[in-house]
């Protein structure tokens, strides 16, 4: 939730997020990965977020920024 609340479009608009499910990715992490669709300013992206990591990523997907 912290990550999604800081995510903005390149124009600075807040994104709306919707959790659409979860999946596993054993080659990346031992836990489950949540799938979110985020949208704003006519952009839409699917994000895969592991909520069980100890730290929050400082990287934003292409076309988005973190504040």
PDB file of N, CA, C and O in Angstrom:
ATOM      1  N   UNK A   1       0.824  -1.199   0.000  1.00  0.00           N
ATOM      2  CA  UNK A   1       0.000   0.000   0.000  1.00  0.00           C
ATOM      3  C   UNK A   1       0.861   1.253   0.000  1.00  0.00           C
ATOM      4  O   UNK A   1       0.494   2.245  -0.622  1.00  0.00           O
ATOM      5  N   UNK A   2       1.983   1.223   0.737  1.00  0.00           N
ATOM      6  CA  UNK A   2       2.887   2.383   0.752  1.00  0.00           C
ATOM      7  C   UNK A   2       3.388   2.675  -0.658  1.00  0.00           C
ATOM      8  O   UNK A   2       3.377   3.817  -1.109  1.00  0.00           O
ATOM      9  N   UNK A   3       3.816   1.642  -1.353  1.00  0.00           N
ATOM     10  CA  UNK A   3       4.337   1.809  -2.711  1.00  0.00           C
ATOM     11  C   UNK A   3       3.271   2.385  -3.631  1.00  0.00           C
ATOM     12  O   UNK A   3       3.514   3.354  -4.339  1.00  0.00           O
ATOM     13  N   UNK A   4       2.088   1.811  -3.615  1.00  0.00           N
ATOM     14  CA  UNK A   4       1.020   2.269  -4.499  1.00  0.00           C
ATOM     15  C   UNK A   4       0.577   3.688  -4.177  1.00  0.00           C
ATOM     16  O   UNK A   4       0.218   4.444  -5.073  1.00  0.00           O
ATOM     17  N   UNK A   5       0.644   4.092  -2.911  1.00  0.00           N
ATOM     18  CA  UNK A   5       0.239   5.447  -2.543  1.00  0.00           C
ATOM     19  C   UNK A   5       1.248   6.492  -3.031  1.00  0.00           C
ATOM     20  O   UNK A   5       0.911   7.657  -3.192  1.00  0.00           O
ATOM     21  N   UNK A   6       2.491   6.093  -3.282  1.00  0.00           N
ATOM     22  CA  UNK A   6       3.522   7.019  -3.769  1.00  0.00           C
ATOM     23  C   UNK A   6       3.653   7.024  -5.287  1.00  0.00           C
ATOM     24  O   UNK A   6       4.352   7.846  -5.854  1.00  0.00           O
ATOM     25  N   UNK A   7       2.983   6.109  -5.961  1.00  0.00           N
ATOM     26  CA  UNK A   7       3.095   5.981  -7.411  1.00  0.00           C
ATOM     27  C   UNK A   7       2.292   7.079  -8.116  1.00  0.00           C
ATOM     28  O   UNK A   7       1.145   7.340  -7.773  1.00  0.00           O
ATOM     29  N   UNK A   8       2.925   7.745  -9.087  1.00  0.00           N
ATOM     30  CA  UNK A   8       2.305   8.835  -9.839  1.00  0.00           C
ATOM     31  C   UNK A   8       2.621   8.664 -11.324  1.00  0.00           C
ATOM     32  O   UNK A   8       3.595   8.023 -11.691  1.00  0.00           O
ATOM     33  N   UNK A   9       1.796   9.301 -12.152  1.00  0.00           N
ATOM     34  CA  UNK A   9       2.124   9.352 -13.571  1.00  0.00           C
ATOM     35  C   UNK A   9       3.258  10.360 -13.753  1.00  0.00           C
ATOM     36  O   UNK A   9       3.598  11.099 -12.826  1.00  0.00           O
ATOM     37  N   UNK A  10       3.787  10.442 -14.948  1.00  0.00           N
ATOM     38  CA  UNK A  10       4.857  11.397 -15.228  1.00  0.00           C
ATOM     39  C   UNK A  10       4.367  12.834 -15.067  1.00  0.00           C
ATOM     40  O   UNK A  10       5.151  13.730 -14.819  1.00  0.00           O
ATOM     41  N   UNK A  11       3.056  13.052 -15.157  1.00  0.00           N
ATOM     42  CA  UNK A  11       2.470  14.386 -14.955  1.00  0.00           C
ATOM     43  C   UNK A  11       2.190  14.666 -13.481  1.00  0.00           C
ATOM     44  O   UNK A  11       1.719  15.740 -13.139  1.00  0.00           O
ATOM     45  N   UNK A  12       2.431  13.684 -12.619  1.00  0.00           N
ATOM     46  CA  UNK A  12       2.228  13.878 -11.191  1.00  0.00           C
ATOM     47  C   UNK A  12       0.872  13.455 -10.664  1.00  0.00           C
ATOM     48  O   UNK A  12       0.585  13.629  -9.480  1.00  0.00           O
ATOM     49  N   UNK A  13       0.029  12.879 -11.511  1.00  0.00           N
ATOM     50  CA  UNK A  13      -1.296  12.440 -11.075  1.00  0.00           C
ATOM     51  C   UNK A  13      -1.214  11.150 -10.262  1.00  0.00           C
ATOM     52  O   UNK A  13      -0.419  10.260 -10.579  1.00  0.00           O
ATOM     53  N   UNK A  14      -2.028  11.079  -9.232  1.00  0.00           N
ATOM     54  CA  UNK A  14      -2.111   9.847  -8.438  1.00  0.00           C
ATOM     55  C   UNK A  14      -2.744   8.758  -9.279  1.00  0.00           C
ATOM     56  O   UNK A  14      -3.577   9.023 -10.140  1.00  0.00           O
ATOM     57  N   UNK A  15      -2.370   7.537  -9.015  1.00  0.00           N
ATOM     58  CA  UNK A  15      -2.940   6.412  -9.748  1.00  0.00           C
ATOM     59  C   UNK A  15      -4.026   5.741  -8.914  1.00  0.00           C
ATOM     60  O   UNK A  15      -4.011   5.798  -7.690  1.00  0.00           O
ATOM     61  N   UNK A  16      -4.946   5.139  -9.601  1.00  0.00           N
ATOM     62  CA  UNK A  16      -5.927   4.277  -8.962  1.00  0.00           C
ATOM     63  C   UNK A  16      -5.413   2.858  -9.112  1.00  0.00           C
ATOM     64  O   UNK A  16      -4.885   2.492 -10.163  1.00  0.00           O
ATOM     65  N   UNK A  17      -5.547   2.062  -8.062  1.00  0.00           N
ATOM     66  CA  UNK A  17      -5.064   0.689  -8.138  1.00  0.00           C
ATOM     67  C   UNK A  17      -6.176  -0.272  -7.753  1.00  0.00           C
ATOM     68  O   UNK A  17      -7.041   0.043  -6.938  1.00  0.00           O
ATOM     69  N   UNK A  18      -6.107  -1.445  -8.383  1.00  0.00           N
ATOM     70  CA  UNK A  18      -7.096  -2.478  -8.118  1.00  0.00           C
ATOM     71  C   UNK A  18      -6.376  -3.826  -8.115  1.00  0.00           C
ATOM     72  O   UNK A  18      -5.715  -4.191  -9.093  1.00  0.00           O
ATOM     73  N   UNK A  19      -6.473  -4.552  -7.003  1.00  0.00           N
ATOM     74  CA  UNK A  19      -5.867  -5.882  -6.927  1.00  0.00           C
ATOM     75  C   UNK A  19      -6.740  -6.832  -7.718  1.00  0.00           C
ATOM     76  O   UNK A  19      -7.947  -6.900  -7.515  1.00  0.00           O
ATOM     77  N   UNK A  20      -6.122  -7.576  -8.642  1.00  0.00           N
ATOM     78  CA  UNK A  20      -6.892  -8.470  -9.498  1.00  0.00           C
ATOM     79  C   UNK A  20      -6.577  -9.949  -9.260  1.00  0.00           C
ATOM     80  O   UNK A  20      -7.181 -10.808  -9.886  1.00  0.00           O
ATOM     81  N   UNK A  21      -5.650 -10.236  -8.341  1.00  0.00           N
ATOM     82  CA  UNK A  21      -5.340 -11.630  -8.041  1.00  0.00           C
ATOM     83  C   UNK A  21      -3.944 -11.790  -7.491  1.00  0.00           C
ATOM     84  O   UNK A  21      -3.301 -10.823  -7.088  1.00  0.00           O
ATOM     85  N   UNK A  22      -3.502 -13.021  -7.484  1.00  0.00           N
ATOM     86  CA  UNK A  22      -2.144 -13.329  -7.026  1.00  0.00           C
ATOM     87  C   UNK A  22      -1.621 -14.517  -7.807  1.00  0.00           C
ATOM     88  O   UNK A  22      -2.375 -15.255  -8.444  1.00  0.00           O
ATOM     89  N   UNK A  23      -0.307 -14.683  -7.751  1.00  0.00           N
ATOM     90  CA  UNK A  23       0.353 -15.768  -8.466  1.00  0.00           C
ATOM     91  C   UNK A  23       1.628 -16.130  -7.727  1.00  0.00           C
ATOM     92  O   UNK A  23       2.071 -15.398  -6.848  1.00  0.00           O
ATOM     93  N   UNK A  24       2.219 -17.219  -8.077  1.00  0.00           N
ATOM     94  CA  UNK A  24       3.506 -17.607  -7.516  1.00  0.00           C
ATOM     95  C   UNK A  24       4.605 -17.392  -8.538  1.00  0.00           C
ATOM     96  O   UNK A  24       4.354 -17.367  -9.737  1.00  0.00           O
ATOM     97  N   UNK A  25       5.814 -17.213  -8.064  1.00  0.00           N
ATOM     98  CA  UNK A  25       6.982 -17.075  -8.940  1.00  0.00           C
ATOM     99  C   UNK A  25       8.183 -17.617  -8.186  1.00  0.00           C
ATOM    100  O   UNK A  25       9.004 -16.863  -7.685  1.00  0.00           O
ATOM    101  N   UNK A  26       8.247 -18.929  -8.080  1.00  0.00           N
ATOM    102  CA  UNK A  26       9.276 -19.580  -7.270  1.00  0.00           C
ATOM    103  C   UNK A  26      10.689 -19.212  -7.681  1.00  0.00           C
ATOM    104  O   UNK A  26      11.593 -19.205  -6.866  1.00  0.00           O
ATOM    105  N   UNK A  27      10.897 -18.882  -8.963  1.00  0.00           N
ATOM    106  CA  UNK A  27      12.242 -18.515  -9.422  1.00  0.00           C
ATOM    107  C   UNK A  27      12.653 -17.134  -8.940  1.00  0.00           C
ATOM    108  O   UNK A  27      13.822 -16.777  -9.000  1.00  0.00           O
ATOM    109  N   UNK A  28      11.680 -16.334  -8.436  1.00  0.00           N
ATOM    110  CA  UNK A  28      11.971 -14.990  -7.962  1.00  0.00           C
ATOM    111  C   UNK A  28      11.862 -14.885  -6.450  1.00  0.00           C
ATOM    112  O   UNK A  28      12.702 -14.280  -5.800  1.00  0.00           O
ATOM    113  N   UNK A  29      10.814 -15.460  -5.872  1.00  0.00           N
ATOM    114  CA  UNK A  29      10.573 -15.349  -4.435  1.00  0.00           C
ATOM    115  C   UNK A  29       9.813 -16.574  -3.941  1.00  0.00           C
ATOM    116  O   UNK A  29       9.131 -17.247  -4.726  1.00  0.00           O
ATOM    117  N   UNK A  30       9.905 -16.839  -2.657  1.00  0.00           N
ATOM    118  CA  UNK A  30       9.203 -17.987  -2.082  1.00  0.00           C
ATOM    119  C   UNK A  30       7.743 -17.690  -1.776  1.00  0.00           C
ATOM    120  O   UNK A  30       6.952 -18.598  -1.601  1.00  0.00           O
ATOM    121  N   UNK A  31       7.373 -16.420  -1.681  1.00  0.00           N
ATOM    122  CA  UNK A  31       6.006 -16.053  -1.343  1.00  0.00           C
ATOM    123  C   UNK A  31       5.147 -15.831  -2.570  1.00  0.00           C
ATOM    124  O   UNK A  31       5.590 -15.955  -3.715  1.00  0.00           O
ATOM    125  N   UNK A  32       3.922 -15.477  -2.322  1.00  0.00           N
ATOM    126  CA  UNK A  32       3.001 -15.149  -3.400  1.00  0.00           C
ATOM    127  C   UNK A  32       3.245 -13.713  -3.869  1.00  0.00           C
ATOM    128  O   UNK A  32       3.780 -12.893  -3.133  1.00  0.00           O
ATOM    129  N   UNK A  33       2.847 -13.435  -5.084  1.00  0.00           N
ATOM    130  CA  UNK A  33       2.969 -12.112  -5.675  1.00  0.00           C
ATOM    131  C   UNK A  33       1.566 -11.625  -6.010  1.00  0.00           C
ATOM    132  O   UNK A  33       0.797 -12.339  -6.667  1.00  0.00           O
ATOM    133  N   UNK A  34       1.228 -10.417  -5.555  1.00  0.00           N
ATOM    134  CA  UNK A  34      -0.075  -9.832  -5.851  1.00  0.00           C
ATOM    135  C   UNK A  34      -0.035  -9.135  -7.207  1.00  0.00           C
ATOM    136  O   UNK A  34       0.974  -8.542  -7.582  1.00  0.00           O
ATOM    137  N   UNK A  35      -1.143  -9.199  -7.918  1.00  0.00           N
ATOM    138  CA  UNK A  35      -1.262  -8.573  -9.229  1.00  0.00           C
ATOM    139  C   UNK A  35      -2.204  -7.378  -9.098  1.00  0.00           C
ATOM    140  O   UNK A  35      -3.321  -7.523  -8.601  1.00  0.00           O
ATOM    141  N   UNK A  36      -1.722  -6.205  -9.515  1.00  0.00           N
ATOM    142  CA  UNK A  36      -2.512  -4.975  -9.460  1.00  0.00           C
ATOM    143  C   UNK A  36      -2.598  -4.362 -10.850  1.00  0.00           C
ATOM    144  O   UNK A  36      -1.634  -4.409 -11.611  1.00  0.00           O
ATOM    145  N   UNK A  37      -3.742  -3.776 -11.156  1.00  0.00           N
ATOM    146  CA  UNK A  37      -3.877  -2.931 -12.337  1.00  0.00           C
ATOM    147  C   UNK A  37      -3.926  -1.507 -11.817  1.00  0.00           C
ATOM    148  O   UNK A  37      -4.711  -1.183 -10.928  1.00  0.00           O
ATOM    149  N   UNK A  38      -3.038  -0.660 -12.335  1.00  0.00           N
ATOM    150  CA  UNK A  38      -3.006   0.752 -11.943  1.00  0.00           C
ATOM    151  C   UNK A  38      -3.336   1.590 -13.170  1.00  0.00           C
ATOM    152  O   UNK A  38      -2.982   1.227 -14.292  1.00  0.00           O
ATOM    153  N   UNK A  39      -4.032   2.709 -12.938  1.00  0.00           N
ATOM    154  CA  UNK A  39      -4.403   3.556 -14.067  1.00  0.00           C
ATOM    155  C   UNK A  39      -4.515   5.007 -13.631  1.00  0.00           C
ATOM    156  O   UNK A  39      -4.832   5.308 -12.485  1.00  0.00           O
ATOM    157  N   UNK A  40      -4.242   5.899 -14.594  1.00  0.00           N
ATOM    158  CA  UNK A  40      -4.393   7.350 -14.437  1.00  0.00           C
ATOM    159  C   UNK A  40      -3.989   8.009 -15.737  1.00  0.00           C
ATOM    160  O   UNK A  40      -3.148   7.478 -16.468  1.00  0.00           O
ATOM    161  N   UNK A  41      -4.562   9.156 -16.014  1.00  0.00           N
ATOM    162  CA  UNK A  41      -4.210   9.937 -17.204  1.00  0.00           C
ATOM    163  C   UNK A  41      -4.248   9.109 -18.490  1.00  0.00           C
ATOM    164  O   UNK A  41      -3.432   9.292 -19.391  1.00  0.00           O
ATOM    165  N   UNK A  42      -5.163   8.164 -18.568  1.00  0.00           N
ATOM    166  CA  UNK A  42      -5.277   7.346 -19.764  1.00  0.00           C
ATOM    167  C   UNK A  42      -4.249   6.237 -19.875  1.00  0.00           C
ATOM    168  O   UNK A  42      -4.223   5.504 -20.853  1.00  0.00           O
ATOM    169  N   UNK A  43      -3.376   6.117 -18.892  1.00  0.00           N
ATOM    170  CA  UNK A  43      -2.386   5.045 -18.868  1.00  0.00           C
ATOM    171  C   UNK A  43      -2.906   3.903 -18.008  1.00  0.00           C
ATOM    172  O   UNK A  43      -3.616   4.126 -17.032  1.00  0.00           O
ATOM    173  N   UNK A  44      -2.521   2.695 -18.354  1.00  0.00           N
ATOM    174  CA  UNK A  44      -2.855   1.549 -17.526  1.00  0.00           C
ATOM    175  C   UNK A  44      -1.673   0.590 -17.561  1.00  0.00           C
ATOM    176  O   UNK A  44      -1.029   0.432 -18.595  1.00  0.00           O
ATOM    177  N   UNK A  45      -1.380  -0.004 -16.417  1.00  0.00           N
ATOM    178  CA  UNK A  45      -0.272  -0.948 -16.329  1.00  0.00           C
ATOM    179  C   UNK A  45      -0.627  -2.043 -15.342  1.00  0.00           C
ATOM    180  O   UNK A  45      -1.394  -1.828 -14.405  1.00  0.00           O
ATOM    181  N   UNK A  46      -0.082  -3.210 -15.561  1.00  0.00           N
ATOM    182  CA  UNK A  46      -0.225  -4.317 -14.624  1.00  0.00           C
ATOM    183  C   UNK A  46       1.067  -4.421 -13.838  1.00  0.00           C
ATOM    184  O   UNK A  46       2.149  -4.471 -14.422  1.00  0.00           O
ATOM    185  N   UNK A  47       0.949  -4.419 -12.517  1.00  0.00           N
ATOM    186  CA  UNK A  47       2.112  -4.522 -11.637  1.00  0.00           C
ATOM    187  C   UNK A  47       2.047  -5.807 -10.841  1.00  0.00           C
ATOM    188  O   UNK A  47       0.965  -6.223 -10.420  1.00  0.00           O
ATOM    189  N   UNK A  48       3.192  -6.400 -10.627  1.00  0.00           N
ATOM    190  CA  UNK A  48       3.315  -7.597  -9.806  1.00  0.00           C
ATOM    191  C   UNK A  48       4.105  -7.195  -8.571  1.00  0.00           C
ATOM    192  O   UNK A  48       5.264  -6.801  -8.668  1.00  0.00           O
ATOM    193  N   UNK A  49       3.462  -7.276  -7.405  1.00  0.00           N
ATOM    194  CA  UNK A  49       4.060  -6.784  -6.166  1.00  0.00           C
ATOM    195  C   UNK A  49       4.115  -7.901  -5.147  1.00  0.00           C
ATOM    196  O   UNK A  49       3.108  -8.555  -4.863  1.00  0.00           O
ATOM    197  N   UNK A  50       5.296  -8.111  -4.571  1.00  0.00           N
ATOM    198  CA  UNK A  50       5.445  -9.087  -3.495  1.00  0.00           C
ATOM    199  C   UNK A  50       5.292  -8.349  -2.162  1.00  0.00           C
ATOM    200  O   UNK A  50       6.183  -7.596  -1.765  1.00  0.00           O
ATOM    201  N   UNK A  51       4.177  -8.541  -1.464  1.00  0.00           N
ATOM    202  CA  UNK A  51       3.933  -7.795  -0.231  1.00  0.00           C
ATOM    203  C   UNK A  51       4.716  -8.319   0.969  1.00  0.00           C
ATOM    204  O   UNK A  51       4.641  -7.735   2.042  1.00  0.00           O
ATOM    205  N   UNK A  52       5.484  -9.374   0.786  1.00  0.00           N
ATOM    206  CA  UNK A  52       6.163 -10.000   1.924  1.00  0.00           C
ATOM    207  C   UNK A  52       7.628  -9.605   2.052  1.00  0.00           C
ATOM    208  O   UNK A  52       8.304 -10.037   2.970  1.00  0.00           O
ATOM    209  N   UNK A  53       8.136  -8.793   1.124  1.00  0.00           N
ATOM    210  CA  UNK A  53       9.522  -8.348   1.238  1.00  0.00           C
ATOM    211  C   UNK A  53       9.669  -7.366   2.389  1.00  0.00           C
ATOM    212  O   UNK A  53       8.739  -6.648   2.736  1.00  0.00           O
ATOM    213  N   UNK A  54      10.869  -7.309   2.953  1.00  0.00           N
ATOM    214  CA  UNK A  54      11.126  -6.455   4.120  1.00  0.00           C
ATOM    215  C   UNK A  54      11.260  -4.987   3.757  1.00  0.00           C
ATOM    216  O   UNK A  54      11.115  -4.128   4.606  1.00  0.00           O
ATOM    217  N   UNK A  55      11.552  -4.683   2.504  1.00  0.00           N
ATOM    218  CA  UNK A  55      11.694  -3.282   2.118  1.00  0.00           C
ATOM    219  C   UNK A  55      10.788  -2.987   0.928  1.00  0.00           C
ATOM    220  O   UNK A  55      10.422  -3.873   0.169  1.00  0.00           O
ATOM    221  N   UNK A  56      10.477  -1.708   0.778  1.00  0.00           N
ATOM    222  CA  UNK A  56       9.649  -1.253  -0.328  1.00  0.00           C
ATOM    223  C   UNK A  56      10.556  -0.769  -1.449  1.00  0.00           C
ATOM    224  O   UNK A  56      11.501  -0.019  -1.206  1.00  0.00           O
ATOM    225  N   UNK A  57      10.263  -1.169  -2.649  1.00  0.00           N
ATOM    226  CA  UNK A  57      11.085  -0.811  -3.799  1.00  0.00           C
ATOM    227  C   UNK A  57      11.106   0.697  -4.029  1.00  0.00           C
ATOM    228  O   UNK A  57      10.121   1.392  -3.791  1.00  0.00           O
ATOM    229  N   UNK A  58      12.219   1.185  -4.525  1.00  0.00           N
ATOM    230  CA  UNK A  58      12.352   2.583  -4.902  1.00  0.00           C
ATOM    231  C   UNK A  58      12.276   2.765  -6.413  1.00  0.00           C
ATOM    232  O   UNK A  58      12.555   3.835  -6.919  1.00  0.00           O
ATOM    233  N   UNK A  59      11.908   1.706  -7.126  1.00  0.00           N
ATOM    234  CA  UNK A  59      11.828   1.757  -8.584  1.00  0.00           C
ATOM    235  C   UNK A  59      10.376   1.890  -9.026  1.00  0.00           C
ATOM    236  O   UNK A  59       9.492   1.260  -8.472  1.00  0.00           O
ATOM    237  N   UNK A  60      10.156   2.711 -10.041  1.00  0.00           N
ATOM    238  CA  UNK A  60       8.824   2.893 -10.614  1.00  0.00           C
ATOM    239  C   UNK A  60       8.789   2.216 -11.987  1.00  0.00           C
ATOM    240  O   UNK A  60       9.802   2.179 -12.691  1.00  0.00           O
ATOM    241  N   UNK A  61       7.644   1.703 -12.392  1.00  0.00           N
ATOM    242  CA  UNK A  61       7.524   1.137 -13.732  1.00  0.00           C
ATOM    243  C   UNK A  61       7.676   2.230 -14.805  1.00  0.00           C
ATOM    244  O   UNK A  61       7.480   3.411 -14.515  1.00  0.00           O
ATOM    245  N   UNK A  62       8.009   1.838 -16.011  1.00  0.00           N
ATOM    246  CA  UNK A  62       8.141   2.794 -17.111  1.00  0.00           C
ATOM    247  C   UNK A  62       6.871   3.629 -17.232  1.00  0.00           C
ATOM    248  O   UNK A  62       5.758   3.097 -17.192  1.00  0.00           O
ATOM    249  N   UNK A  63       7.039   4.931 -17.366  1.00  0.00           N
ATOM    250  CA  UNK A  63       5.913   5.844 -17.519  1.00  0.00           C
ATOM    251  C   UNK A  63       5.340   6.355 -16.211  1.00  0.00           C
ATOM    252  O   UNK A  63       4.397   7.131 -16.205  1.00  0.00           O
ATOM    253  N   UNK A  64       5.916   5.936 -15.082  1.00  0.00           N
ATOM    254  CA  UNK A  64       5.449   6.350 -13.757  1.00  0.00           C
ATOM    255  C   UNK A  64       6.638   6.821 -12.928  1.00  0.00           C
ATOM    256  O   UNK A  64       7.789   6.530 -13.242  1.00  0.00           O
ATOM    257  N   UNK A  65       6.354   7.554 -11.854  1.00  0.00           N
ATOM    258  CA  UNK A  65       7.378   7.989 -10.909  1.00  0.00           C
ATOM    259  C   UNK A  65       6.912   7.688  -9.495  1.00  0.00           C
ATOM    260  O   UNK A  65       5.724   7.453  -9.260  1.00  0.00           O
ATOM    261  N   UNK A  66       7.850   7.691  -8.567  1.00  0.00           N
ATOM    262  CA  UNK A  66       7.527   7.561  -7.138  1.00  0.00           C
ATOM    263  C   UNK A  66       7.803   8.889  -6.452  1.00  0.00           C
ATOM    264  O   UNK A  66       8.804   9.547  -6.751  1.00  0.00           O
ATOM    265  N   UNK A  67       6.925   9.299  -5.561  1.00  0.00           N
ATOM    266  CA  UNK A  67       7.123  10.546  -4.834  1.00  0.00           C
ATOM    267  C   UNK A  67       7.548  10.255  -3.407  1.00  0.00           C
ATOM    268  O   UNK A  67       7.437   9.175  -2.921  1.00  0.00           O
TER     269      UNK A  67
END
